[in-house]
Coordinates of C-alpha atoms in Angstrom, one line a residue:
M213 CA 16.4 -23.8 -43.1
K214 CA 14.6 -26.3 -40.9
E215 CA 12.2 -27.9 -43.4
R216 CA 12.0 -31.7 -43.7
Y217 CA 12.2 -33.2 -47.1
D218 CA 11.8 -36.7 -48.4
V219 CA 15.2 -36.7 -50.0
V220 CA 18.2 -34.3 -49.7
I221 CA 20.6 -34.6 -52.6
I222 CA 24.2 -33.4 -52.1
G223 CA 25.6 -32.1 -55.3
G224 CA 24.1 -30.0 -58.2
G225 CA 25.8 -31.7 -61.1
I226 CA 24.3 -34.0 -63.7
A227 CA 24.0 -36.9 -61.2
G228 CA 22.3 -34.7 -58.5
V229 CA 19.9 -33.0 -61.0
S230 CA 19.0 -36.5 -62.5
A231 CA 18.3 -37.7 -59.0
A232 CA 16.2 -34.7 -58.1
L233 CA 14.1 -34.9 -61.3
S234 CA 13.4 -38.6 -60.7
C235 CA 12.4 -38.0 -57.0
R236 CA 10.0 -35.3 -58.1
N237 CA 8.5 -37.5 -60.8
R238 CA 7.8 -40.0 -58.0
G239 CA 6.0 -37.4 -56.0
K240 CA 8.8 -36.9 -53.4
T241 CA 9.9 -33.6 -52.0
A242 CA 13.5 -32.9 -52.7
A243 CA 16.3 -30.4 -52.0
V244 CA 19.6 -30.1 -53.7
I245 CA 22.6 -28.7 -51.9
A246 CA 25.2 -27.2 -54.1
N247 CA 27.7 -24.5 -54.6
G248 CA 27.5 -22.1 -57.4
A249 CA 27.6 -23.8 -60.8
E250 CA 30.6 -21.8 -61.8
T251 CA 32.8 -23.7 -59.3
S252 CA 32.2 -27.1 -61.0
S253 CA 34.4 -28.8 -63.4
L254 CA 31.4 -29.3 -65.7
Y255 CA 30.8 -25.5 -65.9
K256 CA 34.4 -25.0 -67.0
A257 CA 34.4 -27.7 -69.8
E258 CA 35.0 -26.0 -73.2
K259 CA 33.0 -28.5 -75.2
I260 CA 30.9 -31.6 -74.5
T261 CA 30.4 -33.9 -77.5
N262 CA 29.6 -37.4 -76.0
Y263 CA 26.3 -36.7 -74.1
P264 CA 23.4 -38.2 -76.1
G265 CA 20.8 -35.8 -77.3
V266 CA 22.8 -32.7 -76.5
P267 CA 25.4 -32.4 -79.4
S268 CA 28.4 -30.0 -79.1
V269 CA 27.4 -28.0 -76.0
S270 CA 29.7 -26.1 -73.7
G271 CA 29.8 -27.0 -70.0
K272 CA 28.4 -23.6 -69.1
E273 CA 25.4 -24.0 -71.4
L274 CA 24.7 -27.5 -70.1
S275 CA 25.0 -26.3 -66.5
E276 CA 22.5 -23.5 -67.1
L277 CA 20.1 -26.0 -68.8
L278 CA 20.4 -28.3 -65.7
L279 CA 19.6 -25.4 -63.3
R280 CA 16.5 -24.4 -65.4
Q281 CA 15.3 -28.0 -65.4
L282 CA 15.9 -28.3 -61.7
S283 CA 14.0 -25.1 -61.0
D284 CA 11.0 -26.1 -63.2
S285 CA 10.8 -29.5 -61.4
G286 CA 9.9 -27.9 -58.1
A287 CA 12.9 -29.3 -56.3
E288 CA 14.5 -26.7 -53.9
L289 CA 18.0 -25.5 -54.5
I290 CA 20.0 -24.8 -51.3
R291 CA 23.2 -22.9 -52.0
G292 CA 26.0 -23.8 -49.8
R293 CA 28.5 -26.5 -48.7
A294 CA 27.2 -29.7 -47.1
L295 CA 29.4 -30.3 -44.1
S296 CA 28.0 -33.6 -42.6
V297 CA 25.2 -36.1 -42.7
I298 CA 24.0 -37.3 -39.3
P299 CA 21.7 -40.4 -38.8
L300 CA 18.8 -39.5 -36.5
G301 CA 17.0 -42.8 -36.1
D302 CA 14.4 -43.0 -38.9
S303 CA 15.7 -39.7 -40.6
F304 CA 18.9 -37.8 -41.3
G305 CA 20.1 -34.4 -40.4
V306 CA 22.3 -32.5 -43.0
A307 CA 24.4 -29.6 -41.9
V308 CA 24.8 -26.8 -44.5
G309 CA 27.1 -24.1 -43.1
S310 CA 25.5 -23.0 -39.9
E311 CA 22.1 -24.3 -41.0
F312 CA 20.5 -27.7 -40.6
T313 CA 17.8 -29.6 -42.5
S314 CA 16.3 -33.1 -42.2
C315 CA 15.2 -35.8 -44.6
L316 CA 14.2 -39.4 -44.8
A317 CA 16.9 -40.3 -47.3
V318 CA 20.1 -38.9 -48.6
I319 CA 21.7 -39.1 -52.1
I320 CA 25.4 -38.1 -52.3
A321 CA 26.2 -36.9 -55.8
A322 CA 29.1 -34.6 -54.8
G323 CA 31.4 -35.4 -57.6
I324 CA 35.0 -35.8 -56.7
T325 CA 37.1 -33.7 -54.3
R326 CA 40.3 -33.0 -56.1
E327 CA 41.9 -31.3 -53.1
K328 CA 43.7 -33.7 -50.9
L329 CA 43.4 -33.4 -47.1
Y330 CA 46.1 -31.5 -45.4
P331 CA 48.3 -33.6 -43.1
G332 CA 46.5 -33.7 -39.8
E333 CA 43.2 -32.4 -41.2
G334 CA 41.3 -35.6 -40.9
E335 CA 43.0 -36.6 -37.7
F336 CA 42.0 -33.4 -35.8
L337 CA 38.6 -32.9 -37.4
G338 CA 36.3 -32.1 -34.5
R339 CA 39.3 -31.7 -32.2
G340 CA 40.4 -28.2 -33.1
V341 CA 39.7 -28.5 -36.9
S342 CA 36.5 -27.2 -38.3
Y343 CA 34.9 -26.6 -41.7
C344 CA 32.4 -24.0 -40.5
A345 CA 33.3 -20.7 -38.7
T346 CA 29.7 -19.7 -38.0
C347 CA 29.1 -23.1 -36.5
D348 CA 32.1 -23.3 -34.2
G349 CA 33.5 -19.8 -34.1
M350 CA 32.1 -19.0 -30.6
L351 CA 34.2 -21.8 -29.1
Y352 CA 37.3 -19.8 -30.0
R353 CA 36.2 -16.3 -28.9
G354 CA 39.2 -14.4 -27.7
K355 CA 41.6 -17.0 -29.0
T356 CA 43.9 -17.4 -31.9
V357 CA 42.7 -19.3 -35.0
A358 CA 44.0 -20.0 -38.4
V359 CA 41.8 -19.8 -41.5
I360 CA 43.2 -21.9 -44.4
G361 CA 41.6 -21.0 -47.7
S362 CA 41.8 -18.4 -50.5
G363 CA 38.2 -18.0 -51.7
E364 CA 35.4 -15.6 -50.8
E365 CA 33.9 -17.9 -48.2
A366 CA 37.3 -18.1 -46.5
S367 CA 37.5 -14.3 -46.4
R368 CA 34.0 -14.0 -45.0
D369 CA 34.6 -16.6 -42.4
A370 CA 37.8 -14.8 -41.3
D371 CA 36.0 -11.5 -41.1
F372 CA 33.3 -13.1 -38.9
L373 CA 35.8 -14.7 -36.6
E374 CA 37.5 -11.3 -36.1
S375 CA 34.1 -9.7 -35.4
I376 CA 33.6 -12.1 -32.5
G377 CA 37.0 -11.3 -31.0
C378 CA 39.3 -14.0 -32.5
T379 CA 42.8 -13.3 -33.6
V380 CA 42.9 -14.6 -37.1
L381 CA 45.8 -15.9 -39.1
R382 CA 44.7 -15.7 -42.7
M383 CA 46.5 -18.4 -44.6
T384 CA 45.6 -17.7 -48.2
K385 CA 48.8 -18.6 -50.0
P386 CA 49.3 -21.9 -51.9
L387 CA 51.8 -23.3 -49.4
R388 CA 52.2 -26.7 -47.9
Y389 CA 50.1 -26.8 -44.7
E390 CA 50.3 -29.3 -41.9
I391 CA 48.1 -29.3 -38.8
R392 CA 49.8 -30.5 -35.7
G393 CA 48.8 -31.2 -32.1
G394 CA 48.4 -33.7 -29.3
M395 CA 44.9 -34.2 -27.9
K396 CA 43.7 -31.4 -30.2
A397 CA 45.1 -29.3 -33.0
D398 CA 47.4 -26.6 -31.6
A399 CA 49.7 -25.5 -34.4
V400 CA 49.8 -25.1 -38.2
L401 CA 53.0 -25.5 -40.2
A402 CA 52.8 -23.1 -43.2
G403 CA 55.6 -23.4 -45.7
G404 CA 57.9 -24.7 -43.0
E405 CA 57.0 -22.0 -40.4
E406 CA 55.1 -23.1 -37.3
H407 CA 52.2 -21.0 -35.9
K408 CA 50.7 -21.7 -32.5
V409 CA 46.9 -21.6 -32.6
D410 CA 43.8 -22.7 -30.6
G411 CA 41.9 -23.8 -33.6
V412 CA 42.0 -24.2 -37.4
F413 CA 39.2 -23.5 -39.9
V414 CA 39.8 -25.2 -43.3
I415 CA 37.6 -23.6 -45.9
K416 CA 37.2 -25.4 -49.2
D417 CA 34.5 -25.6 -51.9
T418 CA 33.6 -29.1 -50.9
V419 CA 34.1 -31.5 -48.1
S420 CA 35.7 -34.9 -49.0
V421 CA 33.0 -37.6 -49.5
T422 CA 34.9 -39.7 -47.0
K423 CA 34.2 -37.1 -44.3
L424 CA 30.5 -36.5 -45.0
V425 CA 29.0 -39.6 -43.2
Q426 CA 30.6 -41.4 -40.3
G427 CA 31.0 -45.0 -41.1
L428 CA 30.4 -44.7 -44.8
A429 CA 32.3 -47.4 -46.7
Y430 CA 34.7 -46.2 -49.4
A431 CA 37.6 -47.5 -51.4
D432 CA 40.3 -45.5 -53.2
G433 CA 38.5 -42.3 -52.2
A434 CA 35.2 -43.4 -53.8
I435 CA 32.0 -44.4 -52.1
V436 CA 31.2 -48.1 -52.3
T437 CA 27.7 -48.9 -53.6
D438 CA 25.8 -51.8 -55.0
R439 CA 24.0 -51.7 -58.4
Q440 CA 21.0 -49.9 -56.8
M441 CA 23.4 -47.2 -55.7
R442 CA 22.8 -48.1 -52.0
T443 CA 25.8 -47.5 -49.6
N444 CA 26.5 -49.6 -46.5
I445 CA 24.3 -47.1 -44.5
P446 CA 20.6 -47.7 -45.0
G447 CA 18.9 -44.6 -46.4
V448 CA 22.1 -43.2 -47.8
F449 CA 22.7 -43.6 -51.6
A450 CA 25.4 -42.3 -53.9
A451 CA 25.7 -41.5 -57.6
G452 CA 28.1 -40.1 -60.1
D453 CA 31.8 -39.4 -60.0
C454 CA 31.9 -39.8 -56.2
T455 CA 31.4 -43.5 -56.7
G456 CA 34.5 -43.8 -58.8
K457 CA 35.6 -44.1 -62.5
P458 CA 34.7 -43.7 -65.3
Y459 CA 34.0 -40.0 -64.8
Q460 CA 31.4 -39.7 -67.6
L461 CA 28.2 -37.6 -67.8
A462 CA 26.0 -40.3 -69.2
R463 CA 27.0 -42.7 -66.4
A464 CA 26.4 -40.0 -63.8
A465 CA 22.9 -39.3 -65.2
G466 CA 22.0 -42.9 -65.1
E467 CA 23.3 -43.5 -61.6
G468 CA 21.4 -40.4 -60.4
N469 CA 18.2 -41.9 -61.7
V470 CA 18.9 -45.3 -60.1
A471 CA 19.8 -43.8 -56.8
A472 CA 16.6 -41.8 -56.8
L473 CA 14.4 -44.8 -57.6
S474 CA 16.1 -46.7 -54.8
A475 CA 15.7 -43.8 -52.4
C476 CA 12.0 -43.5 -53.2
E477 CA 11.5 -47.3 -52.7
Y478 CA 13.4 -47.0 -49.4
I479 CA 11.1 -44.2 -48.2
D480 CA 7.9 -46.0 -49.4
N481 CA 8.9 -49.2 -47.5
K482 CA 9.7 -47.2 -44.4
K483 CA 6.3 -45.5 -44.5
K484 CA 4.6 -48.9 -44.8
E485 CA 6.5 -50.2 -41.8
N486 CA 5.2 -47.3 -39.7

């Protein structure tokens, strides 16, 4: 996955799909990075009654409609978990698992991360804590690592780490975890019991929006934007629940459209400058 797009959209909910449709309508290439729809809170909603034009539909039905519309638009759907967005001068690199793609503008429409960071997770990120086993696993070959997570991805990552010679502590139980260390993470406290490790892999469905882009401004866990959905980083836009309350589908759809229009304008202006 090395293709360059005009816009990469992080999140396949209603804000992300709205952004992708608007980008495609403006003639821009677009890719949407998203986990499976069944992991989203929208998919699990029993009944939606306040979205204009779509009366009394289940979250599953609406999610399937969004996916079909996204596919028909010509936007590419990349299944996976966006780990980071890295500025590269006039473009951006987006890490998805062990893969990497580039784009001219980024729209973050990742919803809200309901899971709080474990104590020490943010402090030691990049210093013994990683979100991607296939990216960083070889650094710990022959060493002891902890994998915190109970889903299929966590199990696959633990299997991979064992296959390259790591001793893996699989921490799948819903305990209170704390990551400790000095210059780097070197221990995990799990339910009051300390385990010495050389590295820690935290595997969740999503990465907190506050960790996606270095230097991104946020308040109360939400990304700060202006009315054009521009963040404090030129070329990075945000829409939907990740920008704060109210968490409503109609608002998310509108913000996705605005973010896309702003991203397209940003790209057009950049091209004129060059």
